[in-house]
Amino acid sequence: MKALVLAGGSGTRLRPITHTSSKQLVPVANKPILFYGLEAIAAAGIREVGVIVGSTAAEIEAAVGDGSRFGLDITFIPQSEPLGLAHAVLIARDFLGDDDFVMYLGDNFVLDGITDVVDEFRKDRCDAHILLTRVPDPTAFGVAVVDAQGRVTALEEKPRRPRSDLAVAGVYLFGPRIHDAVRAITPSGRGELEITDALQWMVDQRLGVRSTVITGYWKDTGNVTDMLEVNRILLERQDRRIDGHVDDASEIIGRVRVEAGAHIRGSRIVGPAVIGAGSVVTDSYIGPSTSVAESCRITGSEIEYSIVLRDSSLEGVRRVEASLIGRNVQVSLAPRLPATHRLVIGDHGRVHLPA
C-alpha cells in the first residue's frame, strides 16, 4: 500500500503567514503540521509516499528530504496549479500504479492517527473508504450520506442545503478503480476536479464505497483559529520536560517543555507550553497553550494561547492572546508621544484638562 500526501495548496486562509511559507510547514507544538501526517502514515506501516507539491515545492522538499527521518521513501510529484483533489490523483498515476493507497491532505490533523482505518481497509478490500466527521456547518465541506451499514450513498461538495452533517475529513483510502473515476469526471463550477465527484461516480457505478465516522479529534488547520486549537490539543498531551536552563527567579507550572539551549530568566511559565531551542524568555509571562519556536526573544511581555514562529521577538508587550506570529517578526511598544493640547479659548472661559 502507498500513500499520496497533498502539500501543494497556497494557504490563502493563513495569509499573510503563507505569503512567505508553506501552510503545511506552519508548526503546531513546534512541529510542522505536515510532519504529523507523515508520522501517522509511517505508523500505519506504509513506506512509499508520493507528495504533491506546488509553488512552495522547494521549501517542502527541503523540510521533508528523502523521508528517511520518518522511515519513509518519498517521491515528490509537481502540480502546476491546484486543480482539485481528483486532479492530484490523476497526475500521480505513474507513481501509484495499481496499488491501493491512502490520500492524506497535508494540512489536516487526525489526533489518533490512521492505523485502524488502514487496517480495516486492508481487511475489507472495498473500492474506497473515507473518513467522516460530524460538523455544525457542513456547507464548508464535502458532505456524505451513508446508510445504516456505513455504505456511502451520496456525496456533494460544499452544498447549500446539506443532506447530512457528515463532512468528508482529509483522509481517503482507494483501490485502483479510483483511476477510472478521476478520468470520468469533468471540472466543477470551481474549475476543479472534485474528489467528491469521483466518489459519487464510484457510488453510481455500484462500487463499494464505505466510511468510518471519526470519534476522536480531527481538524483542518486551514485558518488561524483551527491552528491554535490543534496547538492547544497537542500541548495538553505532552509531558513536562526541562532540557534548557531555568533560573531560581523563574516559576514553571504544569506541562511545560523547555528545549535544550533555551533560557528562562525571572519569568513565569504556565503549561501546557513549549519554549523552543535557543529561545530566551526574560521577565515575562508565558501562559497556557503557547508555543514559542526556536531562537525567539520574549522580554518584559505577556503572551498566551498563541504560536510564535522562529527568530521572532516580543519586547515590553502586554498582552498578546490568540495570535499567530510569523518568522523573524519584531513586536515592541511604540514610543510614547508627548501629550499636547491645542486650544483656542474665548474670554472668561474655563477648561478642565485631565492630569
Tab-separated table of C-alpha atoms in Angstrom:
chain	number	residue	atom	x	y	z
A	1	MET	CA	0.000	0.000	0.000
A	2	LYS	CA	1.209	3.509	-0.855
A	3	ALA	CA	0.302	6.997	0.322
A	4	LEU	CA	-0.367	10.236	-1.544
A	5	VAL	CA	0.100	13.389	0.533
A	6	LEU	CA	-1.205	16.692	-0.797
A	7	ALA	CA	1.082	19.625	0.029
A	8	GLY	CA	0.570	21.908	-2.928
A	9	GLY	CA	-2.111	24.353	-1.759
A	10	SER	CA	-1.448	28.083	-1.440
A	11	GLY	CA	-2.989	28.529	2.022
A	12	THR	CA	-4.951	31.710	1.349
A	13	ARG	CA	-6.804	31.464	4.697
A	14	LEU	CA	-3.496	31.676	6.582
A	15	ARG	CA	-2.200	34.784	4.873
A	16	PRO	CA	-0.022	36.756	5.454
A	17	ILE	CA	1.911	33.852	7.048
A	18	THR	CA	1.668	31.819	3.845
A	19	HIS	CA	2.913	34.647	1.620
A	20	THR	CA	6.407	33.534	2.639
A	21	SER	CA	5.897	29.998	3.954
A	22	SER	CA	4.049	26.817	3.050
A	23	LYS	CA	0.869	26.304	5.069
A	24	GLN	CA	1.780	22.653	5.638
A	25	LEU	CA	5.002	23.728	7.374
A	26	VAL	CA	3.448	26.124	9.879
A	27	PRO	CA	4.325	24.488	13.226
A	28	VAL	CA	1.944	23.398	15.962
A	29	ALA	CA	3.589	22.428	19.271
A	30	ASN	CA	6.844	23.343	17.460
A	31	LYS	CA	6.467	20.730	14.706
A	32	PRO	CA	5.209	21.377	11.146
A	33	ILE	CA	1.637	20.155	10.710
A	34	LEU	CA	2.739	18.124	7.657
A	35	PHE	CA	5.091	16.029	9.816
A	36	TYR	CA	2.223	14.708	11.953
A	37	GLY	CA	0.590	13.297	8.819
A	38	LEU	CA	3.814	11.681	7.626
A	39	GLU	CA	4.331	10.132	11.064
A	40	ALA	CA	0.762	8.769	11.032
A	41	ILE	CA	1.368	7.202	7.603
A	42	ALA	CA	4.594	5.567	8.798
A	43	ALA	CA	2.853	4.287	11.950
A	44	ALA	CA	0.262	2.585	9.697
A	45	GLY	CA	3.019	0.518	8.072
A	46	ILE	CA	3.156	2.417	4.777
A	47	ARG	CA	6.590	3.196	3.333
A	48	GLU	CA	6.187	4.529	-0.242
A	49	VAL	CA	4.796	8.062	-0.220
A	50	GLY	CA	4.183	10.490	-3.065
A	51	VAL	CA	3.999	14.148	-2.040
A	52	ILE	CA	2.139	16.546	-4.335
A	53	VAL	CA	3.947	19.912	-4.364
A	54	GLY	CA	3.176	23.251	-5.978
A	55	SER	CA	4.601	26.761	-5.747
A	56	THR	CA	6.253	26.018	-2.368
A	57	ALA	CA	7.934	22.839	-3.641
A	58	ALA	CA	11.479	23.897	-2.725
A	59	GLU	CA	10.514	24.594	0.882
A	60	ILE	CA	8.561	21.340	1.241
A	61	GLU	CA	11.349	19.281	-0.308
A	62	ALA	CA	13.996	20.879	1.927
A	63	ALA	CA	11.954	20.188	5.065
A	64	VAL	CA	10.905	16.611	4.233
A	65	GLY	CA	14.040	15.430	2.451
A	66	ASP	CA	14.056	11.853	1.222
A	67	GLY	CA	11.685	10.797	4.015
A	68	SER	CA	14.222	8.658	5.873
A	69	ARG	CA	13.759	10.649	9.091
A	70	PHE	CA	10.161	9.375	9.121
A	71	GLY	CA	11.008	5.855	7.954
A	72	LEU	CA	9.522	6.664	4.527
A	73	ASP	CA	10.614	6.665	0.905
A	74	ILE	CA	9.423	9.993	-0.527
A	75	THR	CA	8.740	10.828	-4.179
A	76	PHE	CA	7.827	14.442	-4.992
A	77	ILE	CA	5.184	14.974	-7.676
A	78	PRO	CA	4.877	18.520	-9.095
A	79	GLN	CA	1.448	20.049	-9.707
A	80	SER	CA	1.480	23.171	-11.889
A	81	GLU	CA	-1.557	24.625	-10.113
A	82	PRO	CA	-4.091	23.328	-7.579
A	83	LEU	CA	-6.857	21.923	-9.791
A	84	GLY	CA	-8.623	19.739	-7.236
A	85	LEU	CA	-8.008	16.620	-5.175
A	86	ALA	CA	-9.025	14.326	-8.013
A	87	HIS	CA	-6.506	16.097	-10.250
A	88	ALA	CA	-3.793	15.170	-7.741
A	89	VAL	CA	-4.745	11.504	-8.147
A	90	LEU	CA	-4.725	11.938	-11.921
A	91	ILE	CA	-1.172	13.318	-12.100
A	92	ALA	CA	0.113	10.724	-9.589
A	93	ARG	CA	-0.977	7.777	-11.775
A	94	ASP	CA	2.538	6.648	-12.678
A	95	PHE	CA	3.640	6.682	-9.045
A	96	LEU	CA	0.530	4.922	-7.742
A	97	GLY	CA	0.270	2.242	-10.412
A	98	ASP	CA	-2.474	-0.234	-9.496
A	99	ASP	CA	-1.627	-0.279	-5.812
A	100	ASP	CA	-4.044	0.568	-3.030
A	101	PHE	CA	-3.238	3.922	-1.437
A	102	VAL	CA	-4.258	6.365	1.264
A	103	MET	CA	-4.646	10.006	0.271
A	104	TYR	CA	-3.880	12.406	3.122
A	105	LEU	CA	-4.331	16.181	2.995
A	106	GLY	CA	-1.118	17.696	4.322
A	107	ASP	CA	-2.777	20.420	6.397
A	108	ASN	CA	-5.184	18.047	8.174
A	109	PHE	CA	-4.694	16.639	11.643
A	110	VAL	CA	-6.103	13.353	12.955
A	111	LEU	CA	-5.247	13.029	16.628
A	112	ASP	CA	-5.409	9.235	16.881
A	113	GLY	CA	-3.719	8.550	13.553
A	114	ILE	CA	-4.942	6.372	10.678
A	115	THR	CA	-3.653	2.898	11.584
A	116	ASP	CA	-7.076	1.479	12.474
A	117	VAL	CA	-8.792	2.634	9.281
A	118	VAL	CA	-5.867	1.446	7.133
A	119	ASP	CA	-6.071	-1.995	8.771
A	120	GLU	CA	-9.836	-2.051	8.197
A	121	PHE	CA	-9.404	-1.167	4.515
A	122	ARG	CA	-6.792	-3.884	4.032
A	123	LYS	CA	-9.158	-6.423	5.559
A	124	ASP	CA	-12.432	-5.413	3.854
A	125	ARG	CA	-10.989	-4.764	0.363
A	126	CYS	CA	-13.623	-2.271	-0.776
A	127	ASP	CA	-13.036	0.164	-3.665
A	128	ALA	CA	-12.904	3.252	-1.460
A	129	HIS	CA	-13.108	4.089	2.225
A	130	ILE	CA	-13.456	7.639	3.546
A	131	LEU	CA	-13.262	9.235	6.966
A	132	LEU	CA	-16.219	11.352	8.051
A	133	THR	CA	-16.771	13.689	10.966
A	134	ARG	CA	-19.846	15.476	12.269
A	135	VAL	CA	-19.639	19.258	11.930
A	136	PRO	CA	-22.002	22.100	12.870
A	137	ASP	CA	-21.741	23.758	9.419
A	138	PRO	CA	-21.455	21.159	6.632
A	139	THR	CA	-21.726	23.810	3.884
A	140	ALA	CA	-17.966	24.389	4.092
A	141	PHE	CA	-17.076	20.753	3.348
A	142	GLY	CA	-17.726	17.810	1.109
A	143	VAL	CA	-20.781	16.091	2.630
A	144	ALA	CA	-21.675	12.396	2.589
A	145	VAL	CA	-24.908	10.483	3.085
A	146	VAL	CA	-24.490	6.947	4.435
A	147	ASP	CA	-26.773	4.025	5.190
A	148	ALA	CA	-27.012	2.040	8.424
A	149	GLN	CA	-24.082	-0.184	7.406
A	150	GLY	CA	-21.766	2.757	6.732
A	151	ARG	CA	-22.001	2.477	2.949
A	152	VAL	CA	-21.850	5.837	1.182
A	153	THR	CA	-24.956	6.508	-0.901
A	154	ALA	CA	-24.383	10.116	-1.982
A	155	LEU	CA	-21.778	12.888	-1.851
A	156	GLU	CA	-21.797	16.595	-2.607
A	157	GLU	CA	-19.130	19.306	-2.431
A	158	LYS	CA	-19.991	22.335	-0.247
A	159	PRO	CA	-23.777	22.013	-0.652
A	160	ARG	CA	-26.074	24.942	0.086
A	161	ARG	CA	-28.586	22.591	1.692
A	162	PRO	CA	-26.643	19.678	3.202
A	163	ARG	CA	-28.426	16.338	3.430
A	164	SER	CA	-26.381	15.322	6.482
A	165	ASP	CA	-23.910	16.727	8.985
A	166	LEU	CA	-21.189	14.264	7.955
A	167	ALA	CA	-18.233	16.144	6.482
A	168	VAL	CA	-15.569	14.324	4.497
A	169	ALA	CA	-12.343	14.548	6.508
A	170	GLY	CA	-8.955	14.797	4.826
A	171	VAL	CA	-8.151	11.064	4.669
A	172	TYR	CA	-9.258	8.772	1.822
A	173	LEU	CA	-8.363	5.156	1.030
A	174	PHE	CA	-8.627	3.903	-2.542
A	175	GLY	CA	-8.258	0.811	-4.675
A	176	PRO	CA	-7.279	1.074	-8.359
A	177	ARG	CA	-10.837	1.821	-9.594
A	178	ILE	CA	-10.373	5.433	-8.422
A	179	HIS	CA	-8.283	5.982	-11.573
A	180	ASP	CA	-11.311	5.221	-13.721
A	181	ALA	CA	-13.331	7.653	-11.632
A	182	VAL	CA	-10.962	10.633	-11.901
A	183	ARG	CA	-10.785	10.171	-15.678
A	184	ALA	CA	-14.570	10.014	-15.960
A	185	ILE	CA	-15.450	13.299	-14.237
A	186	THR	CA	-15.301	16.888	-15.531
A	187	PRO	CA	-14.290	20.105	-13.702
A	188	SER	CA	-16.829	21.541	-11.289
A	189	GLY	CA	-18.105	25.085	-11.267
A	190	ARG	CA	-14.965	25.988	-9.310
A	191	GLY	CA	-12.855	24.730	-12.210
A	192	GLU	CA	-11.533	21.804	-10.170
A	193	LEU	CA	-11.718	18.026	-10.417
A	194	GLU	CA	-13.548	17.287	-7.171
A	195	ILE	CA	-12.803	14.082	-5.298
A	196	THR	CA	-16.438	14.060	-4.149
A	197	ASP	CA	-17.498	13.849	-7.821
A	198	ALA	CA	-15.108	10.935	-8.330
A	199	LEU	CA	-16.524	9.175	-5.281
A	200	GLN	CA	-20.079	9.836	-6.473
A	201	TRP	CA	-19.147	8.261	-9.828
A	202	MET	CA	-17.976	5.176	-7.938
A	203	VAL	CA	-21.266	5.073	-5.998
A	204	ASP	CA	-23.231	5.403	-9.260
A	205	GLN	CA	-21.227	2.514	-10.714
A	206	ARG	CA	-22.241	0.429	-7.686
A	207	LEU	CA	-18.668	0.110	-6.487
A	208	GLY	CA	-18.025	-0.383	-2.795
A	209	VAL	CA	-17.570	2.961	-1.035
A	210	ARG	CA	-17.514	2.643	2.744
A	211	SER	CA	-16.999	5.104	5.568
A	212	THR	CA	-15.853	5.487	9.149
A	213	VAL	CA	-17.104	8.298	11.368
A	214	ILE	CA	-14.219	9.702	13.392
A	215	THR	CA	-14.910	9.574	17.118
A	216	GLY	CA	-11.612	11.227	18.047
A	217	TYR	CA	-10.286	14.663	17.187
A	218	TRP	CA	-9.896	15.880	13.593
A	219	LYS	CA	-9.182	19.342	12.323
A	220	ASP	CA	-8.497	21.046	9.009
A	221	THR	CA	-5.836	23.582	10.023
A	222	GLY	CA	-6.626	25.959	7.194
A	223	ASN	CA	-7.104	29.055	9.364
A	224	VAL	CA	-5.571	30.643	12.457
A	225	THR	CA	-8.398	29.641	14.803
A	226	ASP	CA	-8.071	25.958	13.921
A	227	MET	CA	-4.276	26.114	14.042
A	228	LEU	CA	-4.378	27.478	17.599
A	229	GLU	CA	-6.878	24.803	18.633
A	230	VAL	CA	-4.680	21.973	17.332
A	231	ASN	CA	-1.714	23.561	19.081
A	232	ARG	CA	-3.673	23.507	22.352
A	233	ILE	CA	-4.698	19.864	21.936
A	234	LEU	CA	-1.141	18.731	21.223
A	235	LEU	CA	0.381	20.677	24.095
A	236	GLU	CA	-2.098	19.130	26.504
A	237	ARG	CA	-0.754	15.675	25.576
A	238	GLN	CA	2.919	16.467	26.119
A	239	ASP	CA	4.944	15.598	29.213
A	240	ARG	CA	6.791	18.090	31.367
A	241	ARG	CA	10.444	18.225	30.335
A	242	ILE	CA	13.102	20.801	31.207
A	243	ASP	CA	16.180	20.407	28.995
A	244	GLY	CA	17.076	24.110	28.925
A	245	HIS	CA	18.149	26.428	31.755
A	246	VAL	CA	15.643	27.880	34.224
A	247	ASP	CA	16.990	30.286	36.856
A	248	ASP	CA	15.919	30.406	40.507
A	249	ALA	CA	13.831	33.533	39.957
A	250	SER	CA	11.557	31.730	37.495
A	251	GLU	CA	8.466	29.581	38.087
A	252	ILE	CA	7.436	26.675	35.855
A	253	ILE	CA	3.908	25.323	36.400
A	254	GLY	CA	2.375	22.253	34.773
A	255	ARG	CA	3.228	20.516	31.482
A	256	VAL	CA	5.961	22.763	30.155
A	257	ARG	CA	8.671	21.683	27.723
A	258	VAL	CA	11.809	23.815	27.738
A	259	GLU	CA	14.011	22.585	24.911
A	260	ALA	CA	17.795	22.318	25.069
A	261	GLY	CA	19.576	25.655	24.742
A	262	ALA	CA	16.583	27.708	25.883
A	263	HIS	CA	16.965	30.100	28.843
A	264	ILE	CA	14.220	31.203	31.235
A	265	ARG	CA	15.095	34.202	33.430
A	266	GLY	CA	12.865	35.813	36.024
A	267	SER	CA	9.745	34.562	34.277
A	268	ARG	CA	6.586	32.572	34.957
A	269	ILE	CA	5.504	29.872	32.522
A	270	VAL	CA	2.160	28.114	32.959
A	271	GLY	CA	1.616	24.986	30.882
A	272	PRO	CA	0.825	23.442	28.648
A	273	ALA	CA	3.510	25.340	26.769
A	274	VAL	CA	6.757	24.798	24.883
A	275	ILE	CA	9.820	27.022	24.608
A	276	GLY	CA	11.989	26.195	21.611
A	277	ALA	CA	15.717	25.568	21.495
A	278	GLY	CA	17.840	28.691	21.760
A	279	SER	CA	14.946	30.934	22.824
A	280	VAL	CA	15.347	33.347	25.741
A	281	VAL	CA	12.429	34.374	27.963
A	282	THR	CA	13.210	37.226	30.370
A	283	ASP	CA	10.928	38.946	32.917
A	284	SER	CA	7.865	37.634	31.113
A	285	TYR	CA	4.731	35.544	31.485
A	286	ILE	CA	4.047	32.679	29.077
A	287	GLY	CA	0.514	31.378	29.540
A	288	PRO	CA	-1.245	28.114	28.657
A	289	SER	CA	-1.459	26.767	25.102
A	290	THR	CA	1.528	28.744	23.852
A	291	SER	CA	4.271	27.501	21.543
A	292	VAL	CA	7.425	29.577	21.225
A	293	ALA	CA	9.646	28.254	18.427
A	294	GLU	CA	13.439	28.248	18.121
A	295	SER	CA	15.691	31.300	18.664
A	296	CYS	CA	12.973	33.664	19.880
A	297	ARG	CA	13.310	36.504	22.417
A	298	ILE	CA	10.473	37.284	24.813
A	299	THR	CA	11.336	40.189	27.143
A	300	GLY	CA	9.052	42.006	29.588
A	301	SER	CA	5.977	40.645	27.848
A	302	GLU	CA	2.865	38.526	28.382
A	303	ILE	CA	1.550	36.020	25.859
A	304	GLU	CA	-0.811	33.053	25.977
A	305	TYR	CA	-2.845	30.798	23.664
A	306	SER	CA	-0.556	31.728	20.784
A	307	ILE	CA	2.067	30.434	18.362
A	308	VAL	CA	5.329	32.311	17.848
A	309	LEU	CA	7.474	31.153	14.928
A	310	ARG	CA	11.253	31.050	14.952
A	311	ASP	CA	13.597	34.066	15.217
A	312	SER	CA	10.858	36.416	16.454
A	313	SER	CA	10.832	38.750	19.443
A	314	LEU	CA	8.378	40.461	21.771
A	315	GLU	CA	9.622	43.288	23.959
A	316	GLY	CA	7.573	45.164	26.563
A	317	VAL	CA	4.273	43.953	25.101
A	318	ARG	CA	1.224	43.365	27.345
A	319	ARG	CA	-0.856	41.423	26.489
A	320	VAL	CA	-0.888	39.103	23.475
A	321	GLU	CA	-3.574	36.400	23.159
A	322	ALA	CA	-4.900	34.068	20.424
A	323	SER	CA	-2.220	35.155	17.977
A	324	LEU	CA	-0.072	33.600	15.271
A	325	ILE	CA	3.226	35.468	14.900
A	326	GLY	CA	5.373	34.650	11.893
A	327	ARG	CA	9.098	34.137	11.473
A	328	ASN	CA	11.632	36.895	12.184
A	329	VAL	CA	8.944	39.251	13.496
A	330	GLN	CA	9.667	42.051	15.970
A	331	VAL	CA	6.845	43.228	18.242
A	332	SER	CA	7.527	46.116	20.626
A	333	LEU	CA	5.877	49.194	22.103
A	334	ALA	CA	5.852	52.402	20.102
A	335	PRO	CA	7.499	55.376	21.846
A	336	ARG	CA	5.084	57.415	23.918
A	337	LEU	CA	4.471	60.787	22.305
A	338	PRO	CA	4.265	63.931	24.477
A	339	ALA	CA	0.671	64.825	25.329
A	340	THR	CA	-0.279	68.026	23.541
A	341	HIS	CA	-3.402	70.186	23.697
A	342	ARG	CA	-4.079	72.894	21.124
A	343	LEU	CA	-6.601	75.420	22.414
A	344	VAL	CA	-8.441	78.491	21.194
A	345	ILE	CA	-10.396	79.784	24.206
A	346	GLY	CA	-12.549	82.850	24.381
A	347	ASP	CA	-12.522	85.435	27.174
A	348	HIS	CA	-13.551	84.222	30.639
A	349	GLY	CA	-13.562	80.591	29.548
A	350	ARG	CA	-12.922	77.655	31.872
A	351	VAL	CA	-11.312	74.413	30.676
A	352	HIS	CA	-10.610	71.297	32.767
A	353	LEU	CA	-7.896	69.049	31.363
A	354	PRO	CA	-7.052	65.538	32.619
A	355	ALA	CA	-3.902	65.347	34.772
